[in-house]
């Protein structure tokens, strides 16, 4: 059964013959290995366009900003998986990445889409202030969260925000999305009724979109960065295990709320 328009698979990313591996039109062995950084290579893989200092510096900064965030749930899942199956590093990394969604790491994509929605309103003739007000108000009316704003620890601005904005300014990125991100922050108290400051998940798309990074690939940046962090955690897990300790601590704090057989006590079987 034919599903979709295409019947022939096509790719512009890579091909090879017996002598040469071609990636985005370049000879991998002769032109890329040892001659290009991984950041530049990732950018080239995405769209085939030559990189520049602005794109490189901004992407590098975002990768550094989000690679490590302590023992968040996705890291705990990764370390506990490794503790149970130390022969399967790939499975432990996958376990951590599978735990990256709308709450952990996925907010960058959602914030980027929010900014793009505001840009569409501005391009349609609205002022920045009106566009921000209308888009944020519509989300509030639908009881949707404003992605990339508010943080359980950093009640003032997430310190990574200004660090990323400074890199974007120094690297010569387009600051249009930074301006939009700050305008959203300024509009939230009136519309939402409380202060929600910018966090790193909004700063990342603000600087990346200003450096020409594709909107549809935004979620890949935190995933790529966090992969590096997970590998570091798994190396530490192999040398200084805490996966089973994490599991033990969780089990000790579980409160059973279901029914029990007559005479059952938590302290020891049947009484």
Tab-separated table of C-alpha atoms in Angstrom:
chain	number	residue	atom	x	y	z
A	1	UNK	CA	0.000	0.000	0.000
A	2	UNK	CA	1.405	3.394	-0.999
A	3	UNK	CA	1.348	5.943	1.814
A	4	UNK	CA	2.539	9.460	1.003
A	5	UNK	CA	3.587	11.062	-2.265
A	6	UNK	CA	7.068	9.608	-2.668
A	7	UNK	CA	7.841	6.161	-4.042
A	8	UNK	CA	11.638	6.569	-4.290
A	9	UNK	CA	13.672	7.314	-1.119
A	10	UNK	CA	15.905	10.371	-1.539
A	11	UNK	CA	18.532	12.057	0.623
A	12	UNK	CA	20.895	14.959	0.070
A	13	UNK	CA	22.960	14.222	3.172
A	14	UNK	CA	25.381	11.460	2.193
A	15	UNK	CA	26.427	8.826	-0.322
A	16	UNK	CA	29.506	6.691	-0.953
A	17	UNK	CA	31.346	4.399	-3.330
A	18	UNK	CA	34.218	1.989	-2.788
A	19	UNK	CA	36.746	4.837	-2.486
A	20	UNK	CA	34.950	7.904	-1.171
A	21	UNK	CA	32.376	8.816	1.475
A	22	UNK	CA	30.510	11.991	0.550
A	23	UNK	CA	28.701	14.102	3.161
A	24	UNK	CA	26.832	17.173	1.977
A	25	UNK	CA	28.972	17.290	-1.130
A	26	UNK	CA	32.280	17.023	0.740
A	27	UNK	CA	34.806	14.206	0.818
A	28	UNK	CA	34.532	13.039	4.435
A	29	UNK	CA	38.093	11.725	4.669
A	30	UNK	CA	39.795	14.355	2.516
A	31	UNK	CA	37.907	17.531	3.404
A	32	UNK	CA	36.218	17.105	6.776
A	33	UNK	CA	37.985	14.759	9.205
A	34	UNK	CA	40.571	16.788	11.129
A	35	UNK	CA	39.565	19.964	9.298
A	36	UNK	CA	36.167	20.794	10.803
A	37	UNK	CA	34.831	20.904	14.368
A	38	UNK	CA	31.886	18.782	15.427
A	39	UNK	CA	29.774	21.921	15.908
A	40	UNK	CA	30.475	23.042	12.337
A	41	UNK	CA	29.858	19.525	11.079
A	42	UNK	CA	26.486	19.353	12.845
A	43	UNK	CA	25.449	22.659	11.277
A	44	UNK	CA	26.580	21.461	7.857
A	45	UNK	CA	24.689	18.186	8.289
A	46	UNK	CA	21.488	20.077	9.082
A	47	UNK	CA	21.201	22.210	5.973
A	48	UNK	CA	24.347	21.818	3.911
A	49	UNK	CA	25.206	25.494	4.306
A	50	UNK	CA	28.716	26.664	5.182
A	51	UNK	CA	28.977	27.719	8.791
A	52	UNK	CA	30.219	31.038	10.099
A	53	UNK	CA	31.507	32.370	13.385
A	54	UNK	CA	28.078	33.567	14.506
A	55	UNK	CA	26.360	30.216	14.021
A	56	UNK	CA	29.269	28.331	15.562
A	57	UNK	CA	29.594	30.472	18.665
A	58	UNK	CA	25.885	30.599	19.400
A	59	UNK	CA	25.362	26.863	18.917
A	60	UNK	CA	28.438	26.057	21.006
A	61	UNK	CA	27.141	28.277	23.803
A	62	UNK	CA	23.720	26.614	23.866
A	63	UNK	CA	25.246	23.126	23.894
A	64	UNK	CA	27.429	24.043	26.865
A	65	UNK	CA	24.486	25.674	28.655
A	66	UNK	CA	22.211	22.630	28.597
A	67	UNK	CA	24.518	19.581	28.587
A	68	UNK	CA	24.455	19.058	32.357
A	69	UNK	CA	21.697	19.697	34.892
A	70	UNK	CA	22.383	17.348	37.777
A	71	UNK	CA	20.365	14.311	38.804
A	72	UNK	CA	17.156	15.243	36.994
A	73	UNK	CA	14.707	12.375	36.290
A	74	UNK	CA	16.139	11.593	32.851
A	75	UNK	CA	19.665	11.279	34.292
A	76	UNK	CA	18.398	9.100	37.134
A	77	UNK	CA	16.637	6.846	34.635
A	78	UNK	CA	19.861	6.588	32.650
A	79	UNK	CA	22.021	5.738	35.674
A	80	UNK	CA	19.536	3.193	37.042
A	81	UNK	CA	19.306	1.547	33.615
A	82	UNK	CA	23.096	1.327	33.437
A	83	UNK	CA	23.235	-0.129	36.955
A	84	UNK	CA	20.864	-2.892	35.832
A	85	UNK	CA	22.503	-3.469	32.432
A	86	UNK	CA	26.089	-2.135	32.401
A	87	UNK	CA	26.813	-3.955	29.129
A	88	UNK	CA	24.299	-1.719	27.296
A	89	UNK	CA	25.632	1.838	27.363
A	90	UNK	CA	23.414	2.666	24.388
A	91	UNK	CA	20.335	1.486	26.275
A	92	UNK	CA	21.175	3.655	29.273
A	93	UNK	CA	21.723	6.720	27.055
A	94	UNK	CA	18.439	5.977	25.271
A	95	UNK	CA	16.633	5.681	28.613
A	96	UNK	CA	17.803	9.161	29.529
A	97	UNK	CA	16.851	10.667	26.180
A	98	UNK	CA	13.417	9.061	26.262
A	99	UNK	CA	12.789	11.011	29.451
A	100	UNK	CA	13.314	14.332	27.666
A	101	UNK	CA	9.960	15.856	26.768
A	102	UNK	CA	7.736	18.843	27.440
A	103	UNK	CA	8.960	19.282	31.024
A	104	UNK	CA	12.653	18.400	30.620
A	105	UNK	CA	14.437	19.828	27.535
A	106	UNK	CA	11.417	19.923	25.188
A	107	UNK	CA	10.419	23.449	26.203
A	108	UNK	CA	13.045	24.978	23.883
A	109	UNK	CA	11.151	23.757	20.825
A	110	UNK	CA	7.853	24.989	22.267
A	111	UNK	CA	9.330	28.395	23.120
A	112	UNK	CA	10.745	28.684	19.612
A	113	UNK	CA	7.303	27.989	18.180
A	114	UNK	CA	5.860	30.670	20.488
A	115	UNK	CA	8.384	33.194	19.175
A	116	UNK	CA	7.651	32.198	15.574
A	117	UNK	CA	3.936	32.752	16.214
A	118	UNK	CA	4.699	36.245	17.489
A	119	UNK	CA	6.897	36.956	14.459
A	120	UNK	CA	4.018	35.959	12.165
A	121	UNK	CA	1.776	38.472	13.942
A	122	UNK	CA	4.413	41.202	13.603
A	123	UNK	CA	4.929	40.407	9.924
A	124	UNK	CA	1.157	40.723	9.561
A	125	UNK	CA	1.349	44.342	10.671
A	126	UNK	CA	1.129	44.327	14.472
A	127	UNK	CA	3.569	46.070	16.749
A	128	UNK	CA	5.850	43.967	18.928
A	129	UNK	CA	3.841	44.853	22.023
A	130	UNK	CA	0.477	44.054	20.421
A	131	UNK	CA	1.713	40.790	18.935
A	132	UNK	CA	3.149	39.621	22.256
A	133	UNK	CA	0.011	40.640	24.149
A	134	UNK	CA	-2.328	38.874	21.720
A	135	UNK	CA	-0.348	35.627	21.480
A	136	UNK	CA	0.324	35.327	25.220
A	137	UNK	CA	-3.270	36.259	26.068
A	138	UNK	CA	-4.607	33.622	23.672
A	139	UNK	CA	-2.447	30.967	25.294
A	140	UNK	CA	-3.542	32.086	28.724
A	141	UNK	CA	-7.193	31.888	27.647
A	142	UNK	CA	-6.592	28.302	26.524
A	143	UNK	CA	-4.953	27.569	29.907
A	144	UNK	CA	-1.655	26.746	28.214
A	145	UNK	CA	1.720	27.250	29.866
A	146	UNK	CA	4.086	29.881	28.518
A	147	UNK	CA	7.106	27.699	27.620
A	148	UNK	CA	10.518	28.918	28.687
A	149	UNK	CA	9.329	31.128	31.541
A	150	UNK	CA	9.537	30.433	35.260
A	151	UNK	CA	11.937	28.128	37.086
A	152	UNK	CA	11.601	26.186	40.368
A	153	UNK	CA	15.018	27.372	41.582
A	154	UNK	CA	15.942	30.534	39.659
A	155	UNK	CA	13.170	32.923	40.691
A	156	UNK	CA	15.095	35.821	39.243
A	157	UNK	CA	16.308	35.242	35.694
A	158	UNK	CA	18.066	31.952	35.073
A	159	UNK	CA	21.769	32.991	35.073
A	160	UNK	CA	22.295	31.150	31.780
A	161	UNK	CA	19.946	33.555	30.010
A	162	UNK	CA	22.162	36.618	30.135
A	163	UNK	CA	25.235	34.498	29.377
A	164	UNK	CA	23.602	33.254	26.161
A	165	UNK	CA	22.275	36.701	25.230
A	166	UNK	CA	25.784	38.142	25.695
A	167	UNK	CA	27.263	35.523	23.360
A	168	UNK	CA	24.584	36.302	20.752
A	169	UNK	CA	25.355	40.011	20.934
A	170	UNK	CA	29.103	39.488	20.757
A	171	UNK	CA	28.791	37.009	17.884
A	172	UNK	CA	26.666	39.391	15.805
A	173	UNK	CA	23.481	37.307	15.791
A	174	UNK	CA	20.139	38.840	14.863
A	175	UNK	CA	18.656	39.923	18.208
A	176	UNK	CA	15.042	40.039	17.011
A	177	UNK	CA	14.103	36.910	18.922
A	178	UNK	CA	15.952	38.074	22.035
A	179	UNK	CA	13.833	41.229	21.925
A	180	UNK	CA	10.691	39.111	21.550
A	181	UNK	CA	11.723	36.836	24.438
A	182	UNK	CA	12.232	39.838	26.709
A	183	UNK	CA	8.947	41.405	25.594
A	184	UNK	CA	7.110	38.200	26.534
A	185	UNK	CA	8.769	38.277	29.949
A	186	UNK	CA	7.632	41.870	30.378
A	187	UNK	CA	4.033	41.103	29.383
A	188	UNK	CA	3.545	38.004	31.563
A	189	UNK	CA	2.846	39.752	34.924
A	190	UNK	CA	-0.138	41.680	33.548
A	191	UNK	CA	-1.566	38.757	31.551
A	192	UNK	CA	-0.747	35.825	33.831
A	193	UNK	CA	-0.854	37.660	37.134
A	194	UNK	CA	2.595	36.728	38.393
A	195	UNK	CA	6.267	37.136	37.588
A	196	UNK	CA	7.700	34.373	35.388
A	197	UNK	CA	11.251	35.141	34.388
A	198	UNK	CA	13.081	33.865	31.336
A	199	UNK	CA	14.788	30.524	31.747
A	200	UNK	CA	17.326	28.750	29.572
A	201	UNK	CA	14.641	26.967	27.544
A	202	UNK	CA	13.493	30.301	26.109
A	203	UNK	CA	16.995	31.737	25.789
A	204	UNK	CA	18.153	28.830	23.618
A	205	UNK	CA	15.649	29.361	20.772
A	206	UNK	CA	15.976	33.149	21.101
A	207	UNK	CA	19.684	33.012	20.268
A	208	UNK	CA	19.610	30.043	17.883
A	209	UNK	CA	16.819	31.432	15.704
A	210	UNK	CA	18.720	34.697	15.573
A	211	UNK	CA	21.730	32.767	14.262
A	212	UNK	CA	19.681	31.171	11.483
A	213	UNK	CA	19.127	27.788	13.135
A	214	UNK	CA	16.117	25.874	11.731
A	215	UNK	CA	13.011	26.045	13.906
A	216	UNK	CA	12.072	22.406	13.292
A	217	UNK	CA	15.461	21.188	14.579
A	218	UNK	CA	15.446	23.152	17.854
A	219	UNK	CA	14.603	20.159	20.028
A	220	UNK	CA	17.668	18.382	18.672
A	221	UNK	CA	20.051	20.839	20.349
A	222	UNK	CA	19.137	19.965	23.962
A	223	UNK	CA	19.063	16.279	22.996
A	224	UNK	CA	22.519	16.472	21.446
A	225	UNK	CA	23.876	18.389	24.434
A	226	UNK	CA	22.281	16.119	27.014
A	227	UNK	CA	23.708	13.045	25.282
A	228	UNK	CA	27.154	14.313	26.226
A	229	UNK	CA	26.032	14.846	29.804
A	230	UNK	CA	24.514	11.373	30.004
A	231	UNK	CA	27.719	9.741	28.784
A	232	UNK	CA	29.617	11.593	31.516
A	233	UNK	CA	27.127	10.386	34.133
A	234	UNK	CA	27.396	6.818	32.880
A	235	UNK	CA	31.183	6.871	33.064
A	236	UNK	CA	30.857	8.088	36.642
A	237	UNK	CA	28.235	5.387	37.283
A	238	UNK	CA	30.742	2.755	36.164
A	239	UNK	CA	33.323	4.091	38.630
A	240	UNK	CA	31.162	5.479	41.434
A	241	UNK	CA	27.774	3.741	41.258
A	242	UNK	CA	24.638	5.419	42.550
A	243	UNK	CA	21.964	3.885	40.306
A	244	UNK	CA	20.850	1.288	42.849
A	245	UNK	CA	21.125	3.886	45.635
A	246	UNK	CA	18.738	6.124	43.689
A	247	UNK	CA	16.351	3.205	43.329
A	248	UNK	CA	16.652	2.358	47.029
A	249	UNK	CA	16.009	5.965	48.103
A	250	UNK	CA	12.910	6.107	45.907
A	251	UNK	CA	11.563	2.809	47.230
A	252	UNK	CA	12.066	3.914	50.842
A	253	UNK	CA	9.820	6.915	50.292
A	254	UNK	CA	6.965	5.160	48.532
A	255	UNK	CA	3.633	5.319	50.344
A	256	UNK	CA	1.290	2.481	49.416
A	257	UNK	CA	-2.290	3.744	49.112
A	258	UNK	CA	-4.069	0.609	47.876
A	259	UNK	CA	-6.020	-2.042	49.737
A	260	UNK	CA	-4.328	-4.837	51.739
A	261	UNK	CA	-5.444	-8.313	52.841
A	262	UNK	CA	-6.912	-8.663	56.354
A	263	UNK	CA	-4.188	-8.688	58.999
A	264	UNK	CA	-1.466	-7.332	56.688
A	265	UNK	CA	1.039	-4.956	58.252
A	266	UNK	CA	3.789	-3.075	56.457
A	267	UNK	CA	6.322	-4.163	59.072
A	268	UNK	CA	6.171	-7.845	58.322
A	269	UNK	CA	3.680	-10.024	56.518
A	270	UNK	CA	0.565	-11.372	58.277
A	271	UNK	CA	-0.152	-10.583	61.905
